[in-house]
Each structure stands twice: as C-alpha cells, then as structure tokens.
Coordinates of C-alpha atoms and ligand atoms in Angstrom, one line a residue:
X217 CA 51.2 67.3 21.5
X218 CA 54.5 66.9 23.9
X219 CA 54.2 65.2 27.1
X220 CA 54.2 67.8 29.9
X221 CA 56.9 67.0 32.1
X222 CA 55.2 65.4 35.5
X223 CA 55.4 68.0 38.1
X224 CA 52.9 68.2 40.7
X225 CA 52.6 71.7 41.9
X226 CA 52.7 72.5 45.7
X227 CA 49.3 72.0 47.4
X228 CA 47.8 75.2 47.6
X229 CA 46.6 75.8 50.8
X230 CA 43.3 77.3 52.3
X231 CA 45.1 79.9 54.4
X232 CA 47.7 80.7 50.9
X233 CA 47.6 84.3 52.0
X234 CA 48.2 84.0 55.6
X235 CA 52.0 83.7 56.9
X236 CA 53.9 80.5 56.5
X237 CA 53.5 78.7 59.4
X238 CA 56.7 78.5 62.1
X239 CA 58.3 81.2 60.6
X240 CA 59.2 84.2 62.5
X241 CA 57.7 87.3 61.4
X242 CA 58.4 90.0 63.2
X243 CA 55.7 92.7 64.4
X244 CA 55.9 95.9 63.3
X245 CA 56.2 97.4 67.5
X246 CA 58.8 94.7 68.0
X247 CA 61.0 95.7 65.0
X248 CA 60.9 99.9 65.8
X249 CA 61.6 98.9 69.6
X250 CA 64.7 97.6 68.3
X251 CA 65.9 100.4 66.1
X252 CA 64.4 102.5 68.8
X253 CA 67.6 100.4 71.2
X254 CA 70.1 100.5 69.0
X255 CA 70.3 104.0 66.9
X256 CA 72.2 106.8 68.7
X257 CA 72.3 110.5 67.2
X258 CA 75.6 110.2 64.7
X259 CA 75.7 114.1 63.1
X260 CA 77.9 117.0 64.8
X261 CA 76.9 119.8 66.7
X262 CA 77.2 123.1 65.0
X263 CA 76.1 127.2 66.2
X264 CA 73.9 129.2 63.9
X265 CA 72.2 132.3 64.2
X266 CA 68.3 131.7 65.0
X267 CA 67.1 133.2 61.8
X268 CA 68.4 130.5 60.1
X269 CA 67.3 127.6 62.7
X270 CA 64.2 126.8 60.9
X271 CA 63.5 123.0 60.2
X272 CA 67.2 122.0 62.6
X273 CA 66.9 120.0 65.3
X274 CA 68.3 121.5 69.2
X275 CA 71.4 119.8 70.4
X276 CA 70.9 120.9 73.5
X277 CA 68.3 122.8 75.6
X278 CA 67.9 126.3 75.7
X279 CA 67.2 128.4 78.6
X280 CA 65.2 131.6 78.1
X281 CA 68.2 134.6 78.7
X282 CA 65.3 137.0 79.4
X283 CA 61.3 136.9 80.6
X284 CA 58.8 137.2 78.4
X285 CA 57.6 139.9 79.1
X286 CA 60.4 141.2 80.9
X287 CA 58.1 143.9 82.5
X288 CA 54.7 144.1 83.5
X289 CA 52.7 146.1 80.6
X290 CA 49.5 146.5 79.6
X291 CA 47.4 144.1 77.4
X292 CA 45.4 147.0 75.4
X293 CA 44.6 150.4 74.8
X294 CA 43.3 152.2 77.6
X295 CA 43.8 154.2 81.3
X296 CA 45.7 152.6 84.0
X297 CA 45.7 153.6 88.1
X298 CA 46.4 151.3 90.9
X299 CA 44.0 148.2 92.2
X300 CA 40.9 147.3 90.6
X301 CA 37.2 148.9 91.8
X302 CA 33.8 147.6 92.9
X303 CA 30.5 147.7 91.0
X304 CA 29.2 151.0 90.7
X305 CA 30.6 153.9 88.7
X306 CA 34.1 155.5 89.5
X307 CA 35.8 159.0 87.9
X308 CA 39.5 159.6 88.3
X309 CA 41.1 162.5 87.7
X310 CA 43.7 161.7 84.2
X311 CA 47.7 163.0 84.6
X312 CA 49.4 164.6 81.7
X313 CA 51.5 162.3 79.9
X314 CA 51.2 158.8 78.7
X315 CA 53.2 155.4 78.7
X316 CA 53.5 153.9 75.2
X317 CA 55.4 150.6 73.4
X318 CA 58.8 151.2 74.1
X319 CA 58.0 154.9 76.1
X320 CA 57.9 154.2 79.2
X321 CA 56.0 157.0 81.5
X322 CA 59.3 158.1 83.7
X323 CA 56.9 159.3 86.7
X324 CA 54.7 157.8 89.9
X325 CA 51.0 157.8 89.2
X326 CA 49.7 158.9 92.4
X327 CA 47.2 156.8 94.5
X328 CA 43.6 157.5 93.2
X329 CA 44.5 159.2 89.4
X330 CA 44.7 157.5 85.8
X331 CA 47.5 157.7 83.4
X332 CA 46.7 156.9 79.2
X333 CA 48.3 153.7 78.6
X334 CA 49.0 152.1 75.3
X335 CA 49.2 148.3 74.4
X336 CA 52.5 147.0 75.0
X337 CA 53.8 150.1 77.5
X338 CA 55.6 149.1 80.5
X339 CA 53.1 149.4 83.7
X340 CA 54.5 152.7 85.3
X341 CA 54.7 152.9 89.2
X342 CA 51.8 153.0 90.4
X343 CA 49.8 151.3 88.0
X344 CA 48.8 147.7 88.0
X345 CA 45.3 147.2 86.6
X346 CA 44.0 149.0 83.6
X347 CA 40.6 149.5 82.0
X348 CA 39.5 149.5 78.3
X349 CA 39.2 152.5 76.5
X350 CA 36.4 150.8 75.1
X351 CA 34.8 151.5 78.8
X352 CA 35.7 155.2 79.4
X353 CA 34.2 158.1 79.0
X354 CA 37.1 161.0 79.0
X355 CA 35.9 164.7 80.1
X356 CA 37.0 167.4 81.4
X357 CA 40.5 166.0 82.1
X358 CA 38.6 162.9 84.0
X359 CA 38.1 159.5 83.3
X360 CA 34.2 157.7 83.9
X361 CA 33.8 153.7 84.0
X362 CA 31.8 151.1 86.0
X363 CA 32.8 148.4 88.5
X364 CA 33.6 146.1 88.9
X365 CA 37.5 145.5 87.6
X366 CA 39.7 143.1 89.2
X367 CA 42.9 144.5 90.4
X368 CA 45.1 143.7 87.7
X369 CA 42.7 143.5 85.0
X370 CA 44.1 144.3 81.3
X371 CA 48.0 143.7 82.5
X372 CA 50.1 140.8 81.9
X373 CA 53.3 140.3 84.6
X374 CA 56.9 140.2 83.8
X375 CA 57.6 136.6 82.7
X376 CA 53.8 135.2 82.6
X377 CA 55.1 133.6 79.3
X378 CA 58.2 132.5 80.4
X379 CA 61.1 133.7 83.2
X380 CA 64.6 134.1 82.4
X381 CA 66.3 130.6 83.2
X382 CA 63.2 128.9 82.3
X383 CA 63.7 126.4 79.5
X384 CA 62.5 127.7 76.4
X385 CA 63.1 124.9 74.5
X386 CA 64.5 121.1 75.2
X387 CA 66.9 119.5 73.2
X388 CA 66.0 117.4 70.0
X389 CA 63.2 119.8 69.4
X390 CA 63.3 120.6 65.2
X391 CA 62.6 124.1 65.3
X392 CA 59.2 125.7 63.5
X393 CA 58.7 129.1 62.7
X394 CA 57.1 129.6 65.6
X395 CA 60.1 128.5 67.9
X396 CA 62.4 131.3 66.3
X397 CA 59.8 133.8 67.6
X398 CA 60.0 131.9 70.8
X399 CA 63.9 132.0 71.2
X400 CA 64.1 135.8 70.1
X401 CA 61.5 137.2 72.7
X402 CA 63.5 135.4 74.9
X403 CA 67.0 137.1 74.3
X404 CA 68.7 134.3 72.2
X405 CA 70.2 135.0 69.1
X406 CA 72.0 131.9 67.8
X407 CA 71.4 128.0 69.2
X408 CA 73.4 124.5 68.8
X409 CA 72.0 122.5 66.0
X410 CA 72.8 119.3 64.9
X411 CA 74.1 119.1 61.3
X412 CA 71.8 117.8 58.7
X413 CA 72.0 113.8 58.7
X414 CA 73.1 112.8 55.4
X415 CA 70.9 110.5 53.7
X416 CA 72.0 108.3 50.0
X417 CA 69.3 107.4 48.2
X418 CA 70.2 104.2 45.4
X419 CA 68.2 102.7 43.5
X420 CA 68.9 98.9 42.1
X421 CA 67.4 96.9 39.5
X422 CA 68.2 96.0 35.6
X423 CA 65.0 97.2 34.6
X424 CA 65.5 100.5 35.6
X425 CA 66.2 103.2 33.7
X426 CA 66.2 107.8 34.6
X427 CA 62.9 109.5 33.5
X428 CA 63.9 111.2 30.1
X429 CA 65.5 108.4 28.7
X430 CA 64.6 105.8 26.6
X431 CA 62.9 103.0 28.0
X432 CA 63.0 99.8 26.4
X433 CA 60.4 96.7 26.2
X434 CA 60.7 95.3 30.0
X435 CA 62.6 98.3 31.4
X436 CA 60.8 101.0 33.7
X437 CA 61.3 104.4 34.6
X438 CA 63.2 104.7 38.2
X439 CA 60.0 106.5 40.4
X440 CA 61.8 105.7 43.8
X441 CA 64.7 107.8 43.5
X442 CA 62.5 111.1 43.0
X443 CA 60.3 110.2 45.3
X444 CA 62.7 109.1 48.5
X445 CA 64.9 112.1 48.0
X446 CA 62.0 114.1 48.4
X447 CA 61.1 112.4 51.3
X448 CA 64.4 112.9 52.8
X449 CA 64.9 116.6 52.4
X450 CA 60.8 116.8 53.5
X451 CA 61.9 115.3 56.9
X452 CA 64.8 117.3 57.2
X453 CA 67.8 115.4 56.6
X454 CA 69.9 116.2 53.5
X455 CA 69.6 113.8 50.6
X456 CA 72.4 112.5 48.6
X457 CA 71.7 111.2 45.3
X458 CA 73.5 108.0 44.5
X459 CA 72.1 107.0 41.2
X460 CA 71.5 103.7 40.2
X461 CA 73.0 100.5 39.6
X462 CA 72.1 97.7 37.9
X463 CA 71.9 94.2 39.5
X464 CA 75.3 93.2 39.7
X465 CA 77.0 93.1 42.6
X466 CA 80.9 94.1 41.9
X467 CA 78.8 97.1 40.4
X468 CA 76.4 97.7 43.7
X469 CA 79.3 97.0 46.0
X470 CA 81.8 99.4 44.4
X471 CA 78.8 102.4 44.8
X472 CA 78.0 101.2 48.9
X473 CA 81.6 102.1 49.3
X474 CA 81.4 105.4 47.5
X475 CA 78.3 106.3 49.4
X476 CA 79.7 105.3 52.8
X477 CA 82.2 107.7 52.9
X478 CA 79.6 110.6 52.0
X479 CA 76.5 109.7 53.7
X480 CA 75.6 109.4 57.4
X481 CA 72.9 106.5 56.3
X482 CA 72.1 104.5 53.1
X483 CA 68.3 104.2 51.8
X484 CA 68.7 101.5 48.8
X485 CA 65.4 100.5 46.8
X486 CA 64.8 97.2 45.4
X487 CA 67.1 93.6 45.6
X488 CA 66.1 93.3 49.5
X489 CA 64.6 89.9 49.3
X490 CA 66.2 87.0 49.2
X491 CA 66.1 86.2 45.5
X492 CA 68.7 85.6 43.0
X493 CA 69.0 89.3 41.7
X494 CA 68.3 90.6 45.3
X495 CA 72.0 91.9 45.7
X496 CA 71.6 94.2 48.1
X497 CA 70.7 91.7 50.7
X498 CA 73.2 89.1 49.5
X499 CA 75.8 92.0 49.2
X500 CA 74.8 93.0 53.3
X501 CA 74.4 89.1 54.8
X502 CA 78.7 88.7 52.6
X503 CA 79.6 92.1 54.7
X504 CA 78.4 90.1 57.9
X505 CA 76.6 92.7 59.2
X506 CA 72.8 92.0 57.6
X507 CA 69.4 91.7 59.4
X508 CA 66.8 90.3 57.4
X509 CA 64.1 91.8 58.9
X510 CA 61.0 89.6 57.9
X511 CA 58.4 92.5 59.8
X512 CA 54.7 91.4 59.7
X513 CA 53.5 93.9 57.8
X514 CA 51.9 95.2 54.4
X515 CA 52.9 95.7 51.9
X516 CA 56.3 95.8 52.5
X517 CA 58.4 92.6 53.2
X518 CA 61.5 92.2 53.5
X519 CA 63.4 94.8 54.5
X520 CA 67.4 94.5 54.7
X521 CA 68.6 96.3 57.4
X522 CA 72.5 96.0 57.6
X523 CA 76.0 98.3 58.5
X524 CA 78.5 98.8 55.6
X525 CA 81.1 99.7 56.8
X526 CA 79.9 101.1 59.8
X527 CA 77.1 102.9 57.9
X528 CA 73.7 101.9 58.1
X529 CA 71.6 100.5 55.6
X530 CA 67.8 100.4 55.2
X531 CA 67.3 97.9 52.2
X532 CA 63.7 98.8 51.0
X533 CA 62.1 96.4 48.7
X534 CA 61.5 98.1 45.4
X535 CA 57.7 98.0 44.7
X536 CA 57.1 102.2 45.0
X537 CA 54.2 101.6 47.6
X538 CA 55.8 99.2 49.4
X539 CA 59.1 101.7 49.7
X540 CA 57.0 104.4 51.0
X541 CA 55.5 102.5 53.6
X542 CA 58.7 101.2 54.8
X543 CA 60.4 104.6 54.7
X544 CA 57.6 105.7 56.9
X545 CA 57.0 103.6 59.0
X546 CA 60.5 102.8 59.7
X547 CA 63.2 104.4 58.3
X548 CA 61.3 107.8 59.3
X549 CA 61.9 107.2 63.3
X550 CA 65.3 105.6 62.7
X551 CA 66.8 108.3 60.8
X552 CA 65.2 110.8 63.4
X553 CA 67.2 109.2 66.2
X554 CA 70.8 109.0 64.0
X555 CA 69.9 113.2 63.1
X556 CA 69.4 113.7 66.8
X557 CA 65.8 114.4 66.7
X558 CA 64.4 111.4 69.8
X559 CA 62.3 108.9 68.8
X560 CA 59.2 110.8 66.8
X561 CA 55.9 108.9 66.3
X562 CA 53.4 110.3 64.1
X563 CA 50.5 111.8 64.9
X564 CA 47.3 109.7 64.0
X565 CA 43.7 110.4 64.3
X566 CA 40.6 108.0 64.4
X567 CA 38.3 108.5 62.4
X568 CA 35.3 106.8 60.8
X569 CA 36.4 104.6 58.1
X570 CA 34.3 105.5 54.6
X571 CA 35.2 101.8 53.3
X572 CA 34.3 98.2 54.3
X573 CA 37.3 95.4 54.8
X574 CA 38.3 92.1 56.5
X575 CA 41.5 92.1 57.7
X576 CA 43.2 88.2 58.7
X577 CA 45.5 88.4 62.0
X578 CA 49.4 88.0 61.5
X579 CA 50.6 91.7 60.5
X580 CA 49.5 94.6 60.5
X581 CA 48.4 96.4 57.0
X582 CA 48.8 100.0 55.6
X583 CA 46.5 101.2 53.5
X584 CA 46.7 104.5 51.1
X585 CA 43.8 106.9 52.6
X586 CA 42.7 110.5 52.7
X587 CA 39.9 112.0 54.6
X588 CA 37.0 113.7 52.8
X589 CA 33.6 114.5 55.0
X590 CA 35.4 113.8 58.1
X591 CA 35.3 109.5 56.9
X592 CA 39.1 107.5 55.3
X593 CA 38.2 106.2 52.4
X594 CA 41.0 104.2 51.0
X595 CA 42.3 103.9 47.6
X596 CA 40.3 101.3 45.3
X597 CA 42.9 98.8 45.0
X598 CA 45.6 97.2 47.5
X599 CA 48.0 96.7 44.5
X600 CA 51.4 97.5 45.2
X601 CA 52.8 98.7 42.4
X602 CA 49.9 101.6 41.8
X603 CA 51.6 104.3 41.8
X604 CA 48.4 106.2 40.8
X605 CA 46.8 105.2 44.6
X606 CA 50.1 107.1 46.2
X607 CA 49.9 109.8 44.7
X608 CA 45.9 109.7 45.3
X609 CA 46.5 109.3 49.0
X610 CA 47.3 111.6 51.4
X611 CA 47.9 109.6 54.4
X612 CA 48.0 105.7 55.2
X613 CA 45.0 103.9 57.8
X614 CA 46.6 101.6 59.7
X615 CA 45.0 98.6 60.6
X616 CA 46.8 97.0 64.0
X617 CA 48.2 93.5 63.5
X618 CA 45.2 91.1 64.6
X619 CA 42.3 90.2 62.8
X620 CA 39.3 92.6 61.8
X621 CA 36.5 93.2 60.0
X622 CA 36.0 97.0 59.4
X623 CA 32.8 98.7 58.6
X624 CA 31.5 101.7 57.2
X625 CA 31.1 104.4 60.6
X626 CA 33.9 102.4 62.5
X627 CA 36.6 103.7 63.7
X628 CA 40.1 103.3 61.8
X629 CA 43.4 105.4 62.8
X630 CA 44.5 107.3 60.1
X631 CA 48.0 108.9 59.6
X632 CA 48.4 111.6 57.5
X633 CA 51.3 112.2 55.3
X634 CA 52.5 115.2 56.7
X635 CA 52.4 113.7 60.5
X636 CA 55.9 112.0 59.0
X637 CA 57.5 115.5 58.7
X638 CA 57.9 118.5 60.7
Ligands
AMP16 P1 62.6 94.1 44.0 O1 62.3 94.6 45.4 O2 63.9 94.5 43.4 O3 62.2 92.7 43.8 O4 61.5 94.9 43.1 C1 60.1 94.8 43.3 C2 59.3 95.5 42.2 O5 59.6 96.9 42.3 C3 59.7 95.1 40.8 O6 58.5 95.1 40.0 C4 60.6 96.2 40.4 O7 60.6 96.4 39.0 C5 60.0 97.4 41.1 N1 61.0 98.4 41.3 C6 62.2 98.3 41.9 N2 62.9 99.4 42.0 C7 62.0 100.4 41.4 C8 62.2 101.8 41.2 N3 63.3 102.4 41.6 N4 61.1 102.4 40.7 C9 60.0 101.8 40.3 N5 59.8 100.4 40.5 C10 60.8 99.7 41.0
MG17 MG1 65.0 94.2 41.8

C-alpha cells in the first residue's frame, strides 16, 4: 500500500457551521438599506391609454379630473322626497315621472311629495333622502312607509368617493385592475407610465446545458434561466434572454457587453463566489466596479453585485434555491426602485409554524413553506439544490437573524410567493 502523503486536515471546529469568526458578514437589513440608498428609477416616461395600464407603474400622480359621483344619486331602487321622517307611519302623495341611470327627472319635487327613483339616477331638486322600495306600499297614486329615516338615507353625495382634484392615484403605484376602474370613473383616459425596466437574465457554468438537448455525464440541464425570466416578467419588468455561457471569461465578458447595451439591469446565475471558475465575480472585481456582498443569510452567499458599464449586475450564486431567494429577497426591491416602482416590501403574515427547528444566531435563514390548516410547514429538507422543495413551496418563513428554537404553535412570519409580485 502507498504512503499517504502527510497532510493534516484543518481542525474542525465545534461551531463548523456557524460564521467564520472576524469576518464581516453583512445582515440581510443592512445590505437592502443600501440598495435601498443607492438605486434611482433608470426607465423613461411614456403616455398610454388607461385600458392598457394594467401591471405599469405611475410616473407621476394623478389627480381625479372629475368626482365620483359627480352628482348626488341614489343608492337603490326606491321613492325619493325631501328630509328624512320620524317613527310612525308617513303617506306622500307620488308625482308622474321618474329619475332613472343616466335620465335625470328635469322637474322640482315639491315639498311633502315622492318621486320613483332608480339606482344610479341623479337626486332631482328637491330630493335628498330616499326610502326602499322594499319599505313601500304604493296605492292609489300614494306612497306608505314607517319612520324613522334619516335625512339622507339611501343617497350617496357628489364626490363621497373621491372630488375632482383629489389625488386618485400617487406616483410609483403599479396599476391593478381595479385602479383602471379607479382612473375611468374619475375622467382620466390615458396616464404617464414608466417603460418596462429591462431585465437580462444569463446563466454561467460548463456544466450547463438548454432542456431538450443532450446532456452528458456531469452536465445538467439550465433550470435558472426558465425560472428567473419568469420571475422577471411576473414582477413586471421585461425579461431579456441572454443565454448561456460557459465558464470562460473572454466568452462571459464579450456577452456582459452585448447585454449592456440592451438591458436596463443584468441578473447572471452561477460563478458569484470567489472560486476559480467563479468568473462573473472575477470578471466584476477586473471592471472595478464589484461588491462582494458576503450577506448573512440562507441559503444564498455570495452575491456579486457590481456596474458593467454603468449597468448593474446582480451576480446570483447558481444553486436554483439559493437564486430564488436572492432574487427575492433582493433583487425584487432593487429592480422595483431602478423600474420606478419605490421601495416595495412584501407582505408577510405570522402564522403558527407546523414544524419544529433550532435556528444558531449570525444570519437570517429562508425556508421553502406553504400554509395548509392555517400552520407553515416547511419543505422536508434544507438542501439547496432541491429543486423538488421549490416547486413544492409556495412561499418562504423567514426566520430573523438571531438565534431560535421554533416550535410547533409558535409563531413564524411567512411570505408568500405572490407578495413578491403585483
Ligand atoms: P456556482 O454558483 O456556479 O458555484 O453553482 C452552484 C451550484 O449551482 C452548482 O452545483 C451548479 O451546477 C448549480 N447551477 C449553476 N447554475 C445553474 C443553473 N442555471 N441551473 C441549475 N443549476 C445551476
Ligand atoms: Mg458555476
């Protein structure tokens, strides 16, 4: 048998898992506080009409051009006269005609008589509270009902919703369906968006090669690229697909400068650490202009963050888990500020967790979860290359960057997938 060479391996240390000692990790808050300073909105400002808004984000606010309502109407169905009545019973006498959607009655319904109103018709003079037909009893051109009814009962006043002037909706807002319904009861008919930020996604690594083909021993199929261009167009930027490039980096460096000039912001996957193959860092720290970003958090270290040529670059580290936690968590907000959007942070919920786990302090973890009976469970295994457990998922528990030990019933705050879209 040959002599093993005589190499003693490092000491492994009782605390192996926990971070290296005197190195500077930075916390997750700390490192979105700075892309929080430093990203300014970087897409132009364009008009479009409001029926095609949907999903852009406001460049500036817009003022309601007309209340909502702009008169006062009536809420339902029913007879309308002027103040409201006492308790006891009351019969009006009915006038011919009626106000309707759209029809207003032309006339003044005089002091002590009822006019038929319809839902939606302009309160005619005279008029300002209105009973439910529900309540009447019609005869003999008459009108029956009890007291008491509230002057103004069964009305709703010109601009109760909004008034013209009145902001309708403030800049940075990415409109919803709802908010086109908003802006066209209020008179506006086209708004100033922000173009869509342009987003490159590239993926990096020799090992990688586009579903469909043939995969040799040691190669894998690319799963980032699919998945971040999703991502992108989910969150409302537009995604560029940049391919792939091996881990070479004339190769990677020629493809930055093709995707500067057509992106607004770079998402690479894989080659962010500080390893031999890990070009993308080494290309970045060469340009001048990298930030290692060595972010207290899991799983996810390192990130790159760097300009190329005055574009940015969020270097994510390849493992698929680790990418969509990092695209999350950070890229999500920064992007959002370069498309114009403010500073967005997604909604969580606490909930009782379903699971049992002890945390150690030093960064804050991210684990795949969904809810089912009201409790997270999280996926079976921390692993961060399972695929599988994304996919399972439907939102991440975050567990804050100190130590804990988590039981079954306690409270976790759970983040679900969508909160990182509009
Ligand atoms: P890296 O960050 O380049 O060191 O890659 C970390 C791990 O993620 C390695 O196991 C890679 O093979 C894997 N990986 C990198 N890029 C991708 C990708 N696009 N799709 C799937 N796995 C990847
Ligand atoms: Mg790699």
């Amino acid at each position: 048998m040959q002599d093993k060479p005589d190499i003693t391996p490092p000491p492994l240390r009782n605390d192996c898992f926990a971070l290296p000692a005197g190195v500077d990790w930075t916390p997750v808050d700390d490192a979105l506080t700075t892309l929080r300073q430093r990203l300014t909105p970087v897409t132009g400002v364009q008009e479009v009409q409001v029926a095609d808004a949907e999903g852009l984000v406001l460049a500036q606010d817009v003022q309601a051009l007309r209340s909502n309502p702009p008169l006062p109407n009536t809420a339902v169905d029913g007879y309308g006269f002027a103040r409201g009545r006492p308790d006891g019973a009351h019969v009006l006498p009915l006038i011919q005609g009626r106000a309707a959607a759209g029809l207003p009655f032309e006339g003044k319904v005089p002091d002590g008589s009822a006019l038929r109103v319809l839902t939606g018709a302009a309160l005619p003079d005279g008029v300002d509270t209105v009973i439910l037909e529900e309540d009447v009893k019609v005869q003999d051109g008459h009108i029956a009902f009890r007291g008491p009814l509230k002057t103004g009962a069964n009305t709703r006043k010109a601009g109760e919703d909004l008034c013209q002037g009145a902001l309708a909706l403030p800049r940075q807002r990415r409109l919803t369906p709802a908010d086109l319904a908003l802006l066209s009861a209020v008179g506006v008919a086209s708004v100033p968006v922000r173009t869509k930020l342009r987003v490159a996604i590239l993926s990096t690594g020799d090992e990688l090669v586009d579903p469909g083909q043939t995969a040799g021993p040691g190669q894998i199929y690319d799963a980032n690229r699919p998945m971040l261009l999703s991502l992108m167009r989910r969150m409302g930027f537009a995604p560029v697909d940049m391919g792939r490039v091996p881990d070479d980096r004339d190769a990677l460096r020629q493809r930055l400068n093709q995707v500067a000039e057509r992106a607004d912001a770079i998402v690479t996957s894989g080659g962010a650490s500080a390893g031999d193959e890990d070009h993308v860092s080494a290309l970045l720290r060469q340009a001048g202009a990298m930030q290692e970003w060595r972010i207290a958090l899991k799983p996810g270290r390192p990130l790159a963050l760097g300009m190329w040529d005055g574009t940015p670059v969020f270097g994510l580290p390849g493992n698929p888990v680790a990418a969509l936690v990092c695209t999350l968590i950070f890229a999500r907000p920064a992007l959002g500020l370069m498309a114009g959007e403010g500073w967005c942070e997604p909604q969580a919920f606490q909930v009782p967790a379903a699971f049992e786990k002890r945390k150690k302090p030093g960064r804050r973890e991210y684990l795949r979860a969904r809810i089912r009976d009201g409790r997270a469970e999280v996926f079976h295994s921390e692993g961060s290359g399972r695929i599988s457990g994304l996919s399972w998922a439907e939102g991440l528990v975050e567990i804050e960057d100190g130590a804990r030990h988590i039981q079954p019933g306690d409270p976790v705050r759970f983040i679900p997938f969508a909160s990182f879209w509009p």
